[in-house]
Amino acid sequence: MSFVCSGRKFGKALPRSVVLSRKVVGMVEPFSRALCMTADVEAYGSRSDPEKSAVQDKLAQVLRDAAQAAGLHRDRWLRQPKGDEELAVIPNDEFEPYVVDQFIAALDRHLAAVNVGVPPSRRLRLRAALHHGNAFPSAMGFGGQAVVHVSRLVNGAAVKQALIAAPDANLAVVLSPEVFDHVVAHGHTSLSPRDFRKVEVVCKEITTSGWLRVPGADVHALELGGSGSPRARRSAAGNRAVHNEFHDVVHANQANFGFQG
């Protein structure tokens, strides 16, 4: 087995960041593990065109300011802006616990600052997701399952519902099980595992779990509508009671009745 560099790079050169690929029967399979983050704006499509432009400016501002406040180097990140969303592949020389902890905390603070005096329906509110896995530059942006996974996490029903259920919050963040287990559960941040709530995420072809946190809110008290879980929805449907009212004589010689008290 031999490894060669896949020489494509986006933006500035990344120190100590190399995309490796394996040659197998004439095929090249890129492989490079990295922390992936996506941040998506709530209710972007309901805004006017001038508002959309202003939201994009504010999104770039809060992401830049939060990274600087956390001591991170955003100019080294491989970033793919998508209007109301940014996907970032973060190089391995950025300290992952700082991204999970200090960066997210700073992002929440800067969102609160830009939302001062803004009507509730016009506030900048974000969903963010973090996952670590295979990600590499490709012709249309990025390839690798980690990019797909983090994009599905941020669009899970439970994550979207969290912002609806916590109207005063500015941010909902969901971690993949890998990031939660390796970074939070093993004590590499100031966060407690109790700050997170395990939710099921079902989005397109992905069915997985995630660990949800809403800064400033008790995530365990939020009504998430079954956490996006088909199993939970089936269970809820199975527990529905049937209510019948009779307003005339009923002949029920062969009927069975149940009563719950």
Short mmCIF file of C-alpha atoms in Angstrom, two decimals:
data_model
loop_
_atom_site.label_atom_id
_atom_site.label_comp_id
_atom_site.label_asym_id
_atom_site.label_seq_id
_atom_site.Cartn_x
_atom_site.Cartn_y
_atom_site.Cartn_z
CA MET A 1 0.00 0.00 0.00
CA SER A 2 1.39 3.41 -0.94
CA PHE A 3 0.28 6.90 0.00
CA VAL A 4 0.63 10.04 -2.12
CA CYS A 5 -0.34 13.64 -1.58
CA SER A 6 -3.47 14.89 -3.28
CA GLY A 7 -2.16 18.33 -4.08
CA ARG A 8 -5.36 20.39 -4.34
CA LYS A 9 -5.70 23.09 -1.68
CA PHE A 10 -8.34 25.79 -1.17
CA GLY A 11 -7.37 29.19 0.21
CA LYS A 12 -4.11 29.53 2.12
CA ALA A 13 -1.77 26.62 2.73
CA LEU A 14 -2.55 24.70 5.85
CA PRO A 15 0.42 23.90 8.10
CA ARG A 16 0.78 20.20 8.87
CA SER A 17 -2.45 19.45 7.03
CA VAL A 18 -2.04 16.85 4.29
CA VAL A 19 -4.69 15.06 2.26
CA LEU A 20 -3.61 11.45 1.74
CA SER A 21 -4.95 9.12 -0.88
CA ARG A 22 -4.59 5.40 -1.48
CA LYS A 23 -4.01 3.97 -4.95
CA VAL A 24 -6.19 0.93 -5.49
CA VAL A 25 -6.43 -0.71 -8.93
CA GLY A 26 -5.89 2.59 -10.71
CA MET A 27 -8.30 4.51 -8.47
CA VAL A 28 -7.38 7.31 -6.04
CA GLU A 29 -9.32 7.47 -2.79
CA PRO A 30 -8.75 10.74 -0.89
CA PHE A 31 -8.62 10.47 2.87
CA SER A 32 -8.11 13.22 5.42
CA ARG A 33 -9.77 13.31 8.84
CA ALA A 34 -10.74 16.74 10.15
CA LEU A 35 -13.20 18.55 12.38
CA CYS A 36 -16.13 19.79 10.29
CA MET A 37 -18.51 22.53 11.32
CA THR A 38 -21.57 23.97 9.69
CA ALA A 39 -23.56 27.00 10.82
CA ASP A 40 -26.99 27.72 9.37
CA VAL A 41 -29.25 30.77 9.79
CA GLU A 42 -32.80 30.27 11.03
CA ALA A 43 -35.65 31.56 8.83
CA TYR A 44 -33.34 32.99 6.17
CA GLY A 45 -35.76 32.38 3.31
CA SER A 46 -38.51 34.50 4.89
CA ARG A 47 -36.41 37.69 4.68
CA SER A 48 -36.32 40.29 1.93
CA ASP A 49 -33.37 40.46 -0.45
CA PRO A 50 -31.73 43.43 1.35
CA GLU A 51 -32.23 41.60 4.65
CA LYS A 52 -30.61 38.47 3.23
CA SER A 53 -27.54 40.47 2.26
CA ALA A 54 -27.36 42.03 5.74
CA VAL A 55 -27.72 38.59 7.36
CA GLN A 56 -24.82 37.24 5.33
CA ASP A 57 -22.64 40.17 6.47
CA LYS A 58 -23.60 39.56 10.11
CA LEU A 59 -23.02 35.80 9.81
CA ALA A 60 -19.50 36.35 8.48
CA GLN A 61 -18.89 38.91 11.24
CA VAL A 62 -19.98 36.75 14.18
CA LEU A 63 -18.08 33.69 12.92
CA ARG A 64 -14.92 35.77 12.44
CA ASP A 65 -15.22 37.53 15.80
CA ALA A 66 -16.00 34.31 17.68
CA ALA A 67 -12.98 32.52 16.22
CA GLN A 68 -10.73 35.44 17.15
CA ALA A 69 -12.13 35.55 20.68
CA ALA A 70 -11.46 31.81 21.07
CA GLY A 71 -7.85 32.16 19.89
CA LEU A 72 -8.49 30.27 16.65
CA HIS A 73 -7.19 31.06 13.17
CA ARG A 74 -10.23 31.24 10.92
CA ASP A 75 -8.10 32.36 7.96
CA ARG A 76 -6.63 28.83 7.92
CA TRP A 77 -10.00 27.09 7.81
CA LEU A 78 -11.21 25.66 4.51
CA ARG A 79 -14.59 27.35 4.16
CA GLN A 80 -17.50 26.96 1.78
CA PRO A 81 -20.03 29.80 2.18
CA LYS A 82 -23.55 29.01 0.99
CA GLY A 83 -25.48 32.22 1.59
CA ASP A 84 -27.27 31.48 4.85
CA GLU A 85 -24.83 28.74 5.80
CA GLU A 86 -21.11 28.12 6.09
CA LEU A 87 -19.39 24.76 5.99
CA ALA A 88 -15.86 24.74 7.42
CA VAL A 89 -13.20 22.03 7.45
CA ILE A 90 -10.98 22.95 10.39
CA PRO A 91 -7.30 21.95 10.26
CA ASN A 92 -5.93 19.60 12.87
CA ASP A 93 -3.57 22.19 14.30
CA GLU A 94 -6.57 24.03 15.73
CA PHE A 95 -7.28 22.74 19.24
CA GLU A 96 -10.56 20.83 18.93
CA PRO A 97 -11.75 21.43 22.52
CA TYR A 98 -11.46 25.20 21.90
CA VAL A 99 -13.81 24.88 18.94
CA VAL A 100 -16.35 22.88 20.95
CA ASP A 101 -16.10 25.08 24.04
CA GLN A 102 -14.63 28.58 23.68
CA PHE A 103 -15.64 29.15 20.06
CA ILE A 104 -19.26 28.12 20.61
CA ALA A 105 -19.46 30.24 23.78
CA ALA A 106 -18.03 33.25 21.93
CA LEU A 107 -20.40 32.67 19.02
CA ASP A 108 -23.35 32.80 21.40
CA ARG A 109 -22.05 36.06 22.95
CA HIS A 110 -21.51 37.74 19.59
CA LEU A 111 -24.95 36.65 18.38
CA ALA A 112 -26.46 38.22 21.51
CA ALA A 113 -24.55 41.45 20.77
CA VAL A 114 -25.74 41.79 17.17
CA ASN A 115 -29.31 41.00 18.25
CA VAL A 116 -29.57 43.84 20.78
CA GLY A 117 -32.63 45.95 19.92
CA VAL A 118 -33.58 43.73 16.97
CA PRO A 119 -37.23 42.59 16.73
CA PRO A 120 -37.58 38.88 17.58
CA SER A 121 -38.55 37.88 14.04
CA ARG A 122 -35.47 39.61 12.56
CA ARG A 123 -32.83 38.34 14.99
CA LEU A 124 -29.84 36.37 13.74
CA ARG A 125 -30.19 32.89 15.21
CA LEU A 126 -28.05 29.92 14.26
CA ARG A 127 -27.98 26.17 14.28
CA ALA A 128 -24.46 24.74 14.38
CA ALA A 129 -23.15 21.18 14.12
CA LEU A 130 -19.73 19.61 14.69
CA HIS A 131 -18.45 16.23 13.51
CA HIS A 132 -14.99 14.73 13.03
CA GLY A 133 -14.32 12.45 10.07
CA ASN A 134 -13.13 12.14 6.49
CA ALA A 135 -13.27 15.45 4.57
CA PHE A 136 -11.24 16.70 1.64
CA PRO A 137 -11.42 19.34 -1.13
CA SER A 138 -13.20 18.24 -4.30
CA ALA A 139 -14.39 19.77 -7.55
CA MET A 140 -17.60 21.26 -6.15
CA GLY A 141 -16.41 22.06 -2.64
CA PHE A 142 -15.73 19.18 -0.28
CA GLY A 143 -16.03 15.41 -0.38
CA GLY A 144 -16.07 12.84 2.40
CA GLN A 145 -18.80 11.42 4.59
CA ALA A 146 -18.02 13.84 7.43
CA VAL A 147 -19.22 16.74 5.27
CA VAL A 148 -22.48 14.93 4.53
CA HIS A 149 -22.92 13.92 8.17
CA VAL A 150 -22.45 17.39 9.65
CA SER A 151 -24.83 18.88 7.07
CA ARG A 152 -27.51 16.37 8.03
CA LEU A 153 -26.98 16.93 11.76
CA VAL A 154 -27.59 20.68 11.52
CA ASN A 155 -30.86 20.09 9.65
CA GLY A 156 -32.32 17.54 12.05
CA ALA A 157 -35.88 18.21 13.19
CA ALA A 158 -34.91 18.24 16.87
CA VAL A 159 -32.23 20.88 16.29
CA LYS A 160 -34.65 23.11 14.40
CA GLN A 161 -37.35 22.59 17.01
CA ALA A 162 -34.92 23.55 19.79
CA LEU A 163 -34.76 27.16 18.56
CA ILE A 164 -38.55 27.30 18.28
CA ALA A 165 -38.92 25.91 21.81
CA ALA A 166 -36.33 28.37 23.21
CA PRO A 167 -37.35 31.74 21.68
CA ASP A 168 -34.84 33.72 23.75
CA ALA A 169 -31.87 31.60 22.65
CA ASN A 170 -29.52 32.69 19.89
CA LEU A 171 -27.90 29.35 19.13
CA ALA A 172 -28.54 25.62 19.09
CA VAL A 173 -25.50 23.38 18.67
CA VAL A 174 -25.42 19.64 18.05
CA LEU A 175 -22.36 17.42 18.39
CA SER A 176 -21.91 14.07 16.73
CA PRO A 177 -21.43 11.14 19.15
CA GLU A 178 -17.73 11.03 18.20
CA VAL A 179 -17.12 14.66 19.17
CA PHE A 180 -19.26 14.41 22.30
CA ASP A 181 -17.60 11.20 23.52
CA HIS A 182 -14.02 12.17 22.78
CA VAL A 183 -14.09 15.86 23.71
CA VAL A 184 -16.91 16.52 26.20
CA ALA A 185 -17.55 13.22 27.98
CA HIS A 186 -13.85 12.72 28.72
CA GLY A 187 -13.45 16.13 30.31
CA HIS A 188 -11.50 18.13 27.72
CA THR A 189 -13.77 21.19 27.99
CA SER A 190 -15.41 23.27 30.71
CA LEU A 191 -18.76 21.78 29.66
CA SER A 192 -20.58 19.07 31.54
CA PRO A 193 -22.17 16.14 29.70
CA ARG A 194 -25.33 17.16 31.57
CA ASP A 195 -25.41 20.34 29.47
CA PHE A 196 -26.34 18.18 26.48
CA ARG A 197 -29.39 16.16 25.54
CA LYS A 198 -29.21 13.12 23.32
CA VAL A 199 -31.55 13.40 20.34
CA GLU A 200 -32.26 11.28 17.33
CA VAL A 201 -31.57 12.93 13.99
CA VAL A 202 -33.35 11.77 10.86
CA CYS A 203 -32.48 13.73 7.72
CA LYS A 204 -32.56 12.38 4.17
CA GLU A 205 -30.49 9.18 4.08
CA ILE A 206 -29.02 9.64 7.56
CA THR A 207 -30.49 8.27 10.78
CA THR A 208 -28.16 8.94 13.68
CA SER A 209 -27.97 10.45 17.15
CA GLY A 210 -26.58 13.78 18.24
CA TRP A 211 -25.92 15.66 21.45
CA LEU A 212 -27.87 18.91 21.59
CA ARG A 213 -27.06 22.02 23.61
CA VAL A 214 -28.86 25.37 23.66
CA PRO A 215 -26.75 27.99 25.49
CA GLY A 216 -28.86 29.90 28.00
CA ALA A 217 -31.67 27.34 28.04
CA ASP A 218 -32.38 24.09 29.88
CA VAL A 219 -32.18 21.74 26.92
CA HIS A 220 -33.80 18.93 28.91
CA ALA A 221 -36.93 21.01 29.48
CA LEU A 222 -37.49 21.84 25.81
CA GLU A 223 -40.38 20.27 23.93
CA LEU A 224 -38.74 18.76 20.86
CA GLY A 225 -41.66 16.84 19.42
CA GLY A 226 -40.14 13.37 19.85
CA SER A 227 -36.59 14.54 19.06
CA GLY A 228 -37.10 13.83 15.38
CA SER A 229 -37.24 10.10 16.08
CA PRO A 230 -39.56 7.92 13.96
CA ARG A 231 -39.57 5.45 16.84
CA ALA A 232 -40.75 8.15 19.23
CA ARG A 233 -43.43 9.27 16.78
CA ARG A 234 -44.64 5.69 16.34
CA SER A 235 -44.71 5.27 20.12
CA ALA A 236 -46.69 8.47 20.55
CA ALA A 237 -49.12 7.36 17.85
CA GLY A 238 -49.52 3.99 19.56
CA ASN A 239 -50.39 5.63 22.87
CA ARG A 240 -53.17 7.82 21.54
CA ALA A 241 -56.52 7.33 23.24
CA VAL A 242 -59.76 6.97 21.29
CA HIS A 243 -62.61 9.11 22.59
CA ASN A 244 -66.19 8.20 21.61
CA GLU A 245 -69.36 10.05 22.48
CA PHE A 246 -72.80 8.45 22.12
CA HIS A 247 -75.95 10.52 21.96
CA ASP A 248 -78.56 7.82 21.44
CA VAL A 249 -79.28 4.21 22.35
CA VAL A 250 -76.30 1.95 21.61
CA HIS A 251 -76.68 -1.80 21.01
CA ALA A 252 -73.34 -3.37 22.00
CA ASN A 253 -74.03 -6.98 22.88
CA GLN A 254 -70.67 -8.18 21.50
CA ALA A 255 -68.61 -5.08 22.35
CA ASN A 256 -65.64 -4.81 24.71
CA PHE A 257 -65.12 -1.63 26.69
CA GLY A 258 -62.02 -0.52 28.55
CA PHE A 259 -61.82 2.14 31.22
CA GLN A 260 -58.81 4.04 32.49
CA GLY A 261 -58.93 5.83 35.80
#
